[in-house]
CSV table of C-alpha atoms in Angstrom, one decimal:
chain,number,residue,atom,x,y,z
A,1,MET,CA,-13.8,-42.3,37.6
A,2,SER,CA,-15.8,-41.4,34.4
A,3,GLN,CA,-15.7,-43.4,31.2
A,4,PHE,CA,-14.1,-40.4,29.5
A,5,SER,CA,-11.1,-40.5,31.9
A,6,VAL,CA,-10.6,-44.2,31.3
A,7,ARG,CA,-10.6,-43.9,27.5
A,8,ALA,CA,-8.3,-40.8,27.7
A,9,SER,CA,-5.7,-42.6,29.7
A,10,GLN,CA,-5.1,-45.4,27.3
A,11,SER,CA,-2.8,-43.8,24.7
A,12,VAL,CA,-1.2,-40.6,25.9
A,13,PRO,CA,1.4,-40.4,28.7
A,14,VAL,CA,0.6,-38.7,32.0
A,15,ASP,CA,2.1,-35.1,32.4
A,16,ALA,CA,0.9,-33.4,35.6
A,17,PRO,CA,2.6,-30.1,35.0
A,18,ALA,CA,1.3,-29.9,31.5
A,19,ALA,CA,-2.2,-30.6,32.8
A,20,VAL,CA,-2.0,-27.7,35.3
A,21,VAL,CA,-0.6,-25.3,32.6
A,22,ALA,CA,-3.4,-26.2,30.3
A,23,PHE,CA,-5.9,-25.6,33.1
A,24,HIS,CA,-4.6,-22.2,34.0
A,25,SER,CA,-4.5,-21.2,30.4
A,26,GLY,CA,-8.2,-21.9,30.0
A,27,ARG,CA,-7.7,-24.7,27.5
A,28,TRP,CA,-10.5,-26.7,29.1
A,29,GLN,CA,-10.7,-29.6,26.6
A,30,GLU,CA,-6.9,-30.2,26.7
A,31,ALA,CA,-6.8,-29.8,30.5
A,32,ARG,CA,-9.7,-32.2,31.0
A,33,GLU,CA,-8.0,-34.9,28.9
A,34,ALA,CA,-4.6,-34.4,30.7
A,35,LEU,CA,-6.2,-34.3,34.2
A,36,ALA,CA,-8.3,-37.4,33.4
A,37,ARG,CA,-5.1,-39.3,32.4
A,38,LEU,CA,-3.6,-38.2,35.8
A,39,ASP,CA,-6.7,-39.5,37.6
A,40,ALA,CA,-6.7,-42.8,35.7
A,41,ALA,CA,-3.0,-43.3,36.7
A,42,ASP,CA,-4.0,-42.7,40.4
A,43,ARG,CA,-1.8,-39.6,40.6
A,44,ALA,CA,-4.6,-37.0,41.1
A,45,GLY,CA,-4.8,-35.4,44.5
A,46,PRO,CA,-7.7,-33.3,45.7
A,47,ALA,CA,-6.5,-30.2,43.9
A,48,HIS,CA,-6.2,-32.1,40.6
A,49,LEU,CA,-9.6,-33.6,41.0
A,50,ALA,CA,-11.1,-30.1,41.7
A,51,MET,CA,-9.5,-28.9,38.5
A,52,LEU,CA,-10.9,-31.9,36.6
A,53,ALA,CA,-14.4,-31.2,38.0
A,54,TRP,CA,-14.0,-27.5,37.0
A,55,THR,CA,-13.2,-28.5,33.4
A,56,HIS,CA,-16.2,-30.9,33.3
A,57,HIS,CA,-18.3,-28.0,34.5
A,58,LYS,CA,-16.9,-25.5,32.0
A,59,LEU,CA,-17.5,-28.0,29.2
A,60,GLY,CA,-21.1,-28.6,30.3
A,61,ASP,CA,-20.7,-32.1,31.7
A,62,ASP,CA,-22.1,-31.4,35.2
A,63,ARG,CA,-22.9,-35.1,35.8
A,64,SER,CA,-19.2,-36.0,35.6
A,65,ALA,CA,-18.3,-32.8,37.4
A,66,GLU,CA,-20.5,-33.8,40.4
A,67,VAL,CA,-18.9,-37.2,40.6
A,68,VAL,CA,-15.4,-35.9,40.5
A,69,VAL,CA,-15.9,-32.9,42.9
A,70,ASN,CA,-17.5,-35.2,45.5
A,71,ARG,CA,-14.4,-37.3,45.3
A,72,ALA,CA,-12.2,-34.2,45.8
A,73,LEU,CA,-14.2,-33.1,48.8
A,74,GLU,CA,-14.1,-36.6,50.3
A,75,LEU,CA,-10.3,-36.3,50.2
A,76,ASP,CA,-10.1,-32.7,51.3
A,77,GLY,CA,-13.3,-31.0,52.5
A,78,GLN,CA,-11.5,-27.7,52.6
A,79,ASP,CA,-10.2,-27.6,49.0
A,80,PRO,CA,-11.2,-24.1,47.9
A,81,ARG,CA,-11.7,-24.9,44.2
A,82,ALA,CA,-13.8,-28.0,45.0
A,83,LEU,CA,-15.9,-25.9,47.3
A,84,LEU,CA,-16.4,-23.3,44.6
A,85,VAL,CA,-17.3,-25.8,41.9
A,86,LYS,CA,-19.8,-27.6,44.2
A,87,GLY,CA,-21.3,-24.3,45.2
A,88,ASP,CA,-21.5,-23.1,41.5
A,89,MET,CA,-23.2,-26.4,40.4
A,90,LEU,CA,-25.8,-26.2,43.2
A,91,SER,CA,-26.4,-22.5,42.5
A,92,ALA,CA,-27.0,-23.3,38.8
A,93,LEU,CA,-29.6,-25.8,39.8
A,94,GLY,CA,-31.4,-23.2,41.9
A,95,ALA,CA,-30.4,-24.8,45.2
A,96,LYS,CA,-29.2,-21.5,46.7
A,97,ARG,CA,-29.3,-22.5,50.3
A,98,GLU,CA,-27.4,-25.7,49.7
A,99,ALA,CA,-24.9,-23.8,47.6
A,100,ASN,CA,-24.4,-21.4,50.4
A,101,LEU,CA,-23.0,-24.2,52.6
A,102,TYR,CA,-20.1,-24.5,50.3
A,103,TYR,CA,-19.8,-20.8,49.5
A,104,ARG,CA,-19.7,-20.0,53.2
A,105,ALA,CA,-16.9,-22.5,53.8
A,106,LEU,CA,-15.0,-21.0,50.9
A,107,VAL,CA,-15.4,-17.5,52.2
A,108,SER,CA,-14.4,-18.5,55.7
A,109,LEU,CA,-11.2,-20.1,54.2
A,110,ALA,CA,-10.4,-16.9,52.4
A,111,GLU,CA,-11.1,-14.7,55.4
A,112,SER,CA,-9.0,-16.9,57.7
A,113,GLY,CA,-5.9,-16.2,55.5
A,114,ALA,CA,-5.7,-19.7,54.1
A,115,ALA,CA,-4.0,-20.1,50.7
A,116,VAL,CA,-6.7,-19.7,48.0
A,117,PRO,CA,-5.8,-19.9,44.3
A,118,ALA,CA,-5.6,-16.5,42.8
A,119,ASP,CA,-7.6,-17.4,39.7
A,120,ILE,CA,-10.7,-18.2,41.8
A,121,ALA,CA,-10.8,-14.7,43.5
A,122,PRO,CA,-13.8,-13.7,41.4
A,123,GLY,CA,-15.5,-16.9,42.6
A,124,VAL,CA,-14.8,-16.0,46.2
A,125,ALA,CA,-16.3,-12.6,45.7
A,126,ARG,CA,-19.4,-14.2,44.0
A,127,ALA,CA,-19.7,-16.6,46.9
A,128,ARG,CA,-19.4,-13.8,49.5
A,129,ALA,CA,-22.1,-11.8,47.7
A,130,LEU,CA,-24.5,-14.8,47.6
A,131,ARG,CA,-23.8,-15.5,51.2
A,132,ASP,CA,-24.6,-11.9,52.2
A,133,ARG,CA,-27.8,-11.9,50.0
A,134,LEU,CA,-29.0,-15.2,51.5
A,135,ALA,CA,-28.3,-13.9,55.0
A,136,ALA,CA,-30.2,-10.7,54.4
A,137,GLY,CA,-33.1,-12.6,52.8
A,138,ILE,CA,-33.3,-15.1,55.7
A,139,PHE,CA,-33.1,-12.3,58.2
A,140,ASP,CA,-35.9,-10.4,56.5
A,141,HIS,CA,-38.1,-13.5,56.5
A,142,VAL,CA,-37.4,-14.2,60.1
A,143,ARG,CA,-38.1,-10.6,61.1
A,144,GLU,CA,-41.5,-10.7,59.4
A,145,GLU,CA,-42.4,-13.8,61.5
A,146,LEU,CA,-41.0,-12.3,64.7
A,147,ASP,CA,-43.0,-9.1,64.1
A,148,ARG,CA,-46.1,-11.3,64.0
A,149,ALA,CA,-45.0,-12.9,67.2
A,150,GLY,CA,-44.7,-9.5,68.9
A,151,TYR,CA,-41.0,-8.9,68.8
A,152,VAL,CA,-39.8,-5.3,69.0
A,153,GLU,CA,-36.1,-4.6,68.8
A,154,GLY,CA,-34.9,-2.5,71.7
A,155,ARG,CA,-37.9,-3.5,73.8
A,156,SER,CA,-38.1,-7.3,73.6
A,157,SER,CA,-35.6,-9.6,75.4
A,158,ALA,CA,-32.0,-8.3,74.9
A,159,ARG,CA,-30.7,-11.8,75.2
A,160,PHE,CA,-33.0,-12.9,72.3
A,161,THR,CA,-31.8,-10.0,70.2
A,162,HIS,CA,-28.2,-11.0,70.8
A,163,ALA,CA,-29.1,-14.6,69.8
A,164,LEU,CA,-30.7,-13.3,66.6
A,165,ASP,CA,-27.7,-11.2,65.8
A,166,LEU,CA,-25.4,-14.3,66.2
A,167,ALA,CA,-27.7,-16.5,64.1
A,168,THR,CA,-27.9,-14.0,61.3
A,169,GLY,CA,-24.2,-13.2,61.3
A,170,ARG,CA,-24.6,-9.6,62.3
A,171,LYS,CA,-22.4,-10.3,65.4
A,172,GLN,CA,-19.6,-12.7,66.3
A,173,ALA,CA,-19.9,-15.0,69.3
A,174,TYR,CA,-17.4,-14.4,72.1
A,175,PHE,CA,-16.9,-16.7,75.1
A,176,GLN,CA,-15.2,-16.6,78.5
A,177,GLN,CA,-11.4,-17.3,78.2
A,178,PRO,CA,-9.9,-16.9,81.7
A,179,LYS,CA,-6.2,-17.4,81.7
A,180,ALA,CA,-5.8,-18.9,85.1
A,181,PHE,CA,-9.1,-20.3,86.7
A,182,TYR,CA,-12.3,-21.3,85.0
A,183,PHE,CA,-15.5,-21.7,87.0
A,184,PRO,CA,-18.1,-23.6,84.8
A,185,GLU,CA,-21.8,-22.9,84.3
A,186,LEU,CA,-21.6,-19.2,84.8
A,187,PRO,CA,-23.5,-16.9,82.4
A,188,ASN,CA,-21.5,-15.8,79.3
A,189,ALA,CA,-22.6,-12.1,79.5
A,190,GLN,CA,-20.5,-9.3,78.1
A,191,PHE,CA,-22.0,-6.4,80.0
A,192,TYR,CA,-24.3,-7.0,82.9
A,193,PRO,CA,-27.6,-5.1,83.3
A,194,ARG,CA,-26.9,-2.0,85.5
A,195,GLU,CA,-30.1,-2.6,87.5
A,196,MET,CA,-28.6,-5.9,88.9
A,197,PHE,CA,-26.4,-3.8,91.1
A,198,PRO,CA,-28.5,-1.3,93.2
A,199,TRP,CA,-25.4,-0.6,95.4
A,200,MET,CA,-23.9,1.1,92.4
A,201,ASP,CA,-26.3,4.1,93.0
A,202,ARG,CA,-24.1,5.1,95.8
A,203,VAL,CA,-21.0,4.9,93.7
A,204,GLU,CA,-22.4,6.9,90.8
A,205,SER,CA,-23.8,9.6,93.2
A,206,ALA,CA,-20.3,10.1,94.5
A,207,THR,CA,-18.8,10.8,91.0
A,208,ASP,CA,-18.0,14.4,91.6
A,209,VAL,CA,-16.4,13.7,95.0
A,210,ILE,CA,-14.4,10.8,93.6
A,211,THR,CA,-13.3,13.0,90.7
A,212,GLY,CA,-12.1,15.6,93.1
A,213,GLU,CA,-9.9,13.1,94.9
A,214,LEU,CA,-8.6,11.9,91.6
A,215,GLU,CA,-7.7,15.5,90.5
A,216,ALA,CA,-5.8,16.0,93.7
A,217,LEU,CA,-3.7,12.9,93.0
A,218,LEU,CA,-3.1,14.1,89.4
A,219,GLU,CA,-2.0,17.5,90.6
A,220,GLN,CA,0.4,16.0,93.1
A,221,ASP,CA,1.5,13.3,90.6
A,222,ARG,CA,0.7,10.7,93.3
A,223,GLY,CA,1.4,7.1,92.5
A,224,PHE,CA,0.6,6.8,88.8
A,225,SER,CA,2.8,4.3,87.1
A,226,PRO,CA,2.6,2.1,83.9
A,227,TYR,CA,0.0,-0.6,84.3
A,228,LEU,CA,2.1,-3.1,82.4
A,229,GLN,CA,5.7,-3.2,83.7
A,230,THR,CA,8.6,-5.5,83.0
A,231,VAL,CA,9.7,-7.5,86.0
A,232,ALA,CA,13.3,-8.6,86.4
A,233,HIS,CA,13.8,-12.3,85.7
A,234,LEU,CA,10.2,-12.9,84.4
A,235,PRO,CA,9.1,-13.2,80.8
A,236,SER,CA,7.8,-10.0,79.3
A,237,ARG,CA,5.8,-9.0,76.2
A,238,THR,CA,8.5,-6.7,74.9
A,239,ASP,CA,6.5,-6.4,71.6
A,240,TYR,CA,3.5,-4.9,73.3
A,241,PRO,CA,3.4,-1.1,72.8
A,242,LEU,CA,2.2,-0.2,76.3
A,243,VAL,CA,4.7,-2.1,78.4
A,244,ASP,CA,6.5,0.4,80.7
A,245,SER,CA,4.5,3.2,79.1
A,246,MET,CA,2.7,6.0,80.9
A,247,ASP,CA,0.2,6.0,78.0
A,248,TRP,CA,-1.7,3.4,80.1
A,249,SER,CA,-1.0,4.1,83.8
A,250,THR,CA,-2.8,3.4,87.1
A,251,SER,CA,-2.9,4.7,90.6
A,252,PHE,CA,-3.9,1.9,93.0
A,253,LEU,CA,-5.9,2.5,96.1
A,254,TRP,CA,-6.0,-1.2,96.8
A,255,LYS,CA,-3.6,-3.5,95.0
A,256,ASP,CA,-3.4,-7.3,95.2
A,257,GLY,CA,-5.6,-7.3,98.3
A,258,GLN,CA,-3.7,-4.6,100.2
A,259,ALA,CA,-4.4,-0.9,100.7
A,260,THR,CA,-1.8,1.5,99.2
A,261,PRO,CA,-0.8,4.9,100.6
A,262,ASN,CA,-3.2,6.5,98.1
A,263,ALA,CA,-6.1,4.8,99.9
A,264,GLY,CA,-5.7,7.3,102.8
A,265,ARG,CA,-5.8,10.1,100.3
A,266,CYS,CA,-9.1,9.0,98.8
A,267,PRO,CA,-11.4,8.2,101.7
A,268,GLN,CA,-14.6,9.3,99.9
A,269,THR,CA,-13.8,7.1,97.0
A,270,LEU,CA,-13.5,4.0,99.2
A,271,ALA,CA,-16.5,5.1,101.3
A,272,ALA,CA,-18.6,5.0,98.0
A,273,LEU,CA,-17.5,1.4,97.6
A,274,ALA,CA,-18.6,0.3,101.1
A,275,ASP,CA,-21.6,-1.6,99.8
A,276,ALA,CA,-19.9,-3.2,96.8
A,277,PRO,CA,-19.2,-6.9,97.1
A,278,LEU,CA,-15.5,-6.5,96.6
A,279,CYS,CA,-13.5,-9.7,96.2
A,280,GLN,CA,-11.4,-10.5,99.2
A,281,ILE,CA,-8.6,-12.8,98.1
A,282,ALA,CA,-5.1,-12.5,99.7
A,283,ALA,CA,-2.4,-11.3,97.3
A,284,ARG,CA,-5.1,-10.9,94.6
A,285,SER,CA,-8.1,-8.8,95.4
A,286,PRO,CA,-9.6,-6.3,95.9
A,287,GLN,CA,-8.1,-4.2,93.1
A,288,VAL,CA,-9.3,-0.6,93.2
A,289,MET,CA,-7.5,1.8,90.9
A,290,PHE,CA,-7.7,5.0,88.8
A,291,SER,CA,-6.8,4.1,85.2
A,292,GLN,CA,-5.5,6.6,82.8
A,293,LEU,CA,-5.4,6.2,79.0
A,294,LYS,CA,-3.6,8.9,77.2
A,295,ALA,CA,-4.6,10.4,73.9
A,296,GLY,CA,-4.1,8.0,71.0
A,297,ALA,CA,-3.4,5.0,73.2
A,298,HIS,CA,-4.9,1.6,72.4
A,299,ILE,CA,-5.2,-1.3,74.9
A,300,LEU,CA,-5.1,-4.3,72.6
A,301,PRO,CA,-7.7,-7.2,72.8
A,302,HIS,CA,-7.0,-9.4,75.8
A,303,THR,CA,-8.8,-11.5,78.5
A,304,GLY,CA,-8.6,-11.6,82.3
A,305,PHE,CA,-7.4,-14.3,84.6
A,306,VAL,CA,-10.5,-15.7,86.5
A,307,ASN,CA,-14.1,-15.7,85.7
A,308,THR,CA,-15.3,-15.7,89.3
A,309,ARG,CA,-15.2,-11.9,89.4
A,310,LEU,CA,-16.7,-9.0,87.4
A,311,VAL,CA,-15.0,-5.7,86.7
A,312,CYS,CA,-16.7,-2.3,87.3
A,313,HIS,CA,-15.9,1.0,85.6
A,314,LEU,CA,-17.0,4.4,86.9
A,315,PRO,CA,-16.1,7.0,84.2
A,316,LEU,CA,-14.6,10.2,85.6
A,317,ILE,CA,-12.8,12.1,82.9
A,318,THR,CA,-14.3,11.1,79.5
A,319,PRO,CA,-13.4,13.1,76.4
A,320,PRO,CA,-15.3,12.2,73.3
A,321,GLY,CA,-13.7,9.6,71.1
A,322,CYS,CA,-13.0,7.0,73.7
A,323,LYS,CA,-14.4,3.5,73.0
A,324,PHE,CA,-14.5,0.3,75.0
A,325,ARG,CA,-15.4,-3.1,73.4
A,326,VAL,CA,-16.3,-6.3,75.2
A,327,GLY,CA,-17.0,-9.1,72.8
A,328,ASN,CA,-19.1,-7.6,70.1
A,329,ASP,CA,-20.6,-4.8,72.3
A,330,VAL,CA,-18.9,-1.4,71.8
A,331,ARG,CA,-19.6,1.5,74.2
A,332,SER,CA,-18.4,5.0,75.1
A,333,TRP,CA,-17.7,6.1,78.6
A,334,GLU,CA,-20.0,8.7,80.1
A,335,LYS,CA,-19.1,10.5,83.2
A,336,GLY,CA,-20.9,9.1,86.3
A,337,LYS,CA,-22.5,6.2,84.4
A,338,ALA,CA,-21.0,2.9,85.7
A,339,TRP,CA,-21.0,-0.4,84.0
A,340,VAL,CA,-20.1,-4.0,85.0
A,341,PHE,CA,-18.5,-6.5,82.5
A,342,ASP,CA,-16.9,-9.9,82.3
A,343,ASP,CA,-13.2,-9.3,81.6
A,344,THR,CA,-12.6,-12.9,80.7
A,345,ILE,CA,-14.4,-12.1,77.4
A,346,GLU,CA,-12.1,-10.5,74.9
A,347,HIS,CA,-12.0,-6.7,75.4
A,348,GLU,CA,-10.1,-3.7,74.3
A,349,ALA,CA,-10.0,0.1,74.8
A,350,ILE,CA,-9.0,3.0,72.6
A,351,ASN,CA,-8.7,6.7,73.1
A,352,THR,CA,-8.9,8.6,69.8
A,353,SER,CA,-9.4,12.0,71.5
A,354,ASP,CA,-6.7,14.6,72.2
A,355,ARG,CA,-7.1,14.3,76.0
A,356,THR,CA,-6.6,11.8,78.7
A,357,ARG,CA,-9.4,9.4,79.8
A,358,VAL,CA,-9.6,8.3,83.4
A,359,VAL,CA,-12.0,5.7,85.0
A,360,LEU,CA,-12.2,4.2,88.5
A,361,ILE,CA,-11.9,0.4,88.2
A,362,PHE,CA,-12.7,-2.2,90.9
A,363,ASP,CA,-13.5,-5.9,90.9
A,364,ILE,CA,-16.5,-7.6,92.6
A,365,TRP,CA,-17.7,-11.2,93.1
A,366,ARG,CA,-20.0,-12.6,90.4
A,367,PRO,CA,-23.6,-12.4,91.8
A,368,GLU,CA,-24.2,-16.1,90.7
A,369,LEU,CA,-21.7,-17.4,93.2
A,370,ASN,CA,-23.1,-18.4,96.6
A,371,GLU,CA,-21.3,-17.8,99.9
A,372,GLU,CA,-19.8,-21.4,100.0
A,373,GLU,CA,-18.5,-21.1,96.4
A,374,ARG,CA,-16.9,-17.7,97.2
A,375,VAL,CA,-15.2,-19.3,100.2
A,376,LEU,CA,-13.9,-22.3,98.2
A,377,VAL,CA,-12.7,-20.1,95.3
A,378,THR,CA,-10.9,-17.9,97.7
A,379,ALA,CA,-9.2,-20.9,99.4
A,380,ALA,CA,-8.3,-22.5,96.0
A,381,LEU,CA,-6.7,-19.3,94.6
A,382,GLU,CA,-4.9,-18.5,97.8
A,383,ALA,CA,-3.6,-22.1,98.0
A,384,MET,CA,-2.4,-21.9,94.4
A,385,ASP,CA,-0.5,-18.7,95.1
A,386,ALA,CA,1.0,-20.1,98.3
A,387,TYR,CA,2.2,-23.2,96.5
A,388,SER,CA,3.7,-21.3,93.5
A,389,PRO,CA,4.0,-17.6,94.3
A,390,THR,CA,3.9,-15.4,91.3
A,391,VAL,CA,3.2,-11.8,90.3
A,392,ALA,CA,-0.5,-11.2,90.5
A,393,VAL,CA,-1.6,-9.7,87.2
A,394,TRP,CA,-5.1,-8.4,86.5
A,395,SER,CA,-6.1,-7.0,83.1
């Protein structure tokens, strides 16, 4: 507590509402005196202390402001006004990097939807601008040093480039979030390098034949049904726009580990997958399907159930304007160009074209799992299902 606040408390009664009104009216001297009396009476919370620090700062007494704002932050390290005052004081001293610690915290609060006083909106904008300038400056400095070290974006390690993007804030970090079964110590890769899967050559080379079998199913309207369907007596996401909708529909060749009637109608498609390490788990896998996404449809962000598998897409009908995001990596489907991704990392799909998009989807074992681990994972998941049978759902 400053000497000023002790003297101010000795003769005038404490009136918290009046102090706040004076503060928001910009009557800094009057507000400082009233807030100091509140503090001396031990009735000042973090928000009041932040206001008191603000008035000290406005009146040029940064020594008192620093003492009070530190007390406010000790009580509540997320008080937005205290964060702004601390950042402004450090910025005025030229300590831009230190100020940025508080500015970044303030901006994160504002962007998270937390309540931030309306009168500090200009301060939030100022904090955001400084944060962005510092990030750009740091990035430019780091890039200069990396250039000297031989770094070339697009040619150097893709993993390092991803790390650099995360460190400089150009991308957000996403992690595996399986809904049902988590196997630890597996790579947290969004898309896997295509060259890791040489057996995919056979799949891609069969694109035209597979497309022909797909078109026959479409002409005969064979087996396409909504991917998300309500099930009697089970909870359902009735608020999800694609439940029971043909805007996102599938025709399964293998479903929950069993062949469907359409498997016999698509022999060349299944022959192309002969070398793929398909998961073999009773009542769960493999899953092999044609997936339709109608014009304008949007599969909202979601995650899969187990991280012991990867999901493969072979694009077959790919109008422009179709996007697929896994984590912070956004791609467009190109006919005949397959990819492999981790579906336990948040992903979504959108079709902004005026035509339907169709891809072949199937799941495979993660290459990092050895044979023993695959056997044990299979036994564990099958045992879980046998003990508590449920509807197998794969996203």
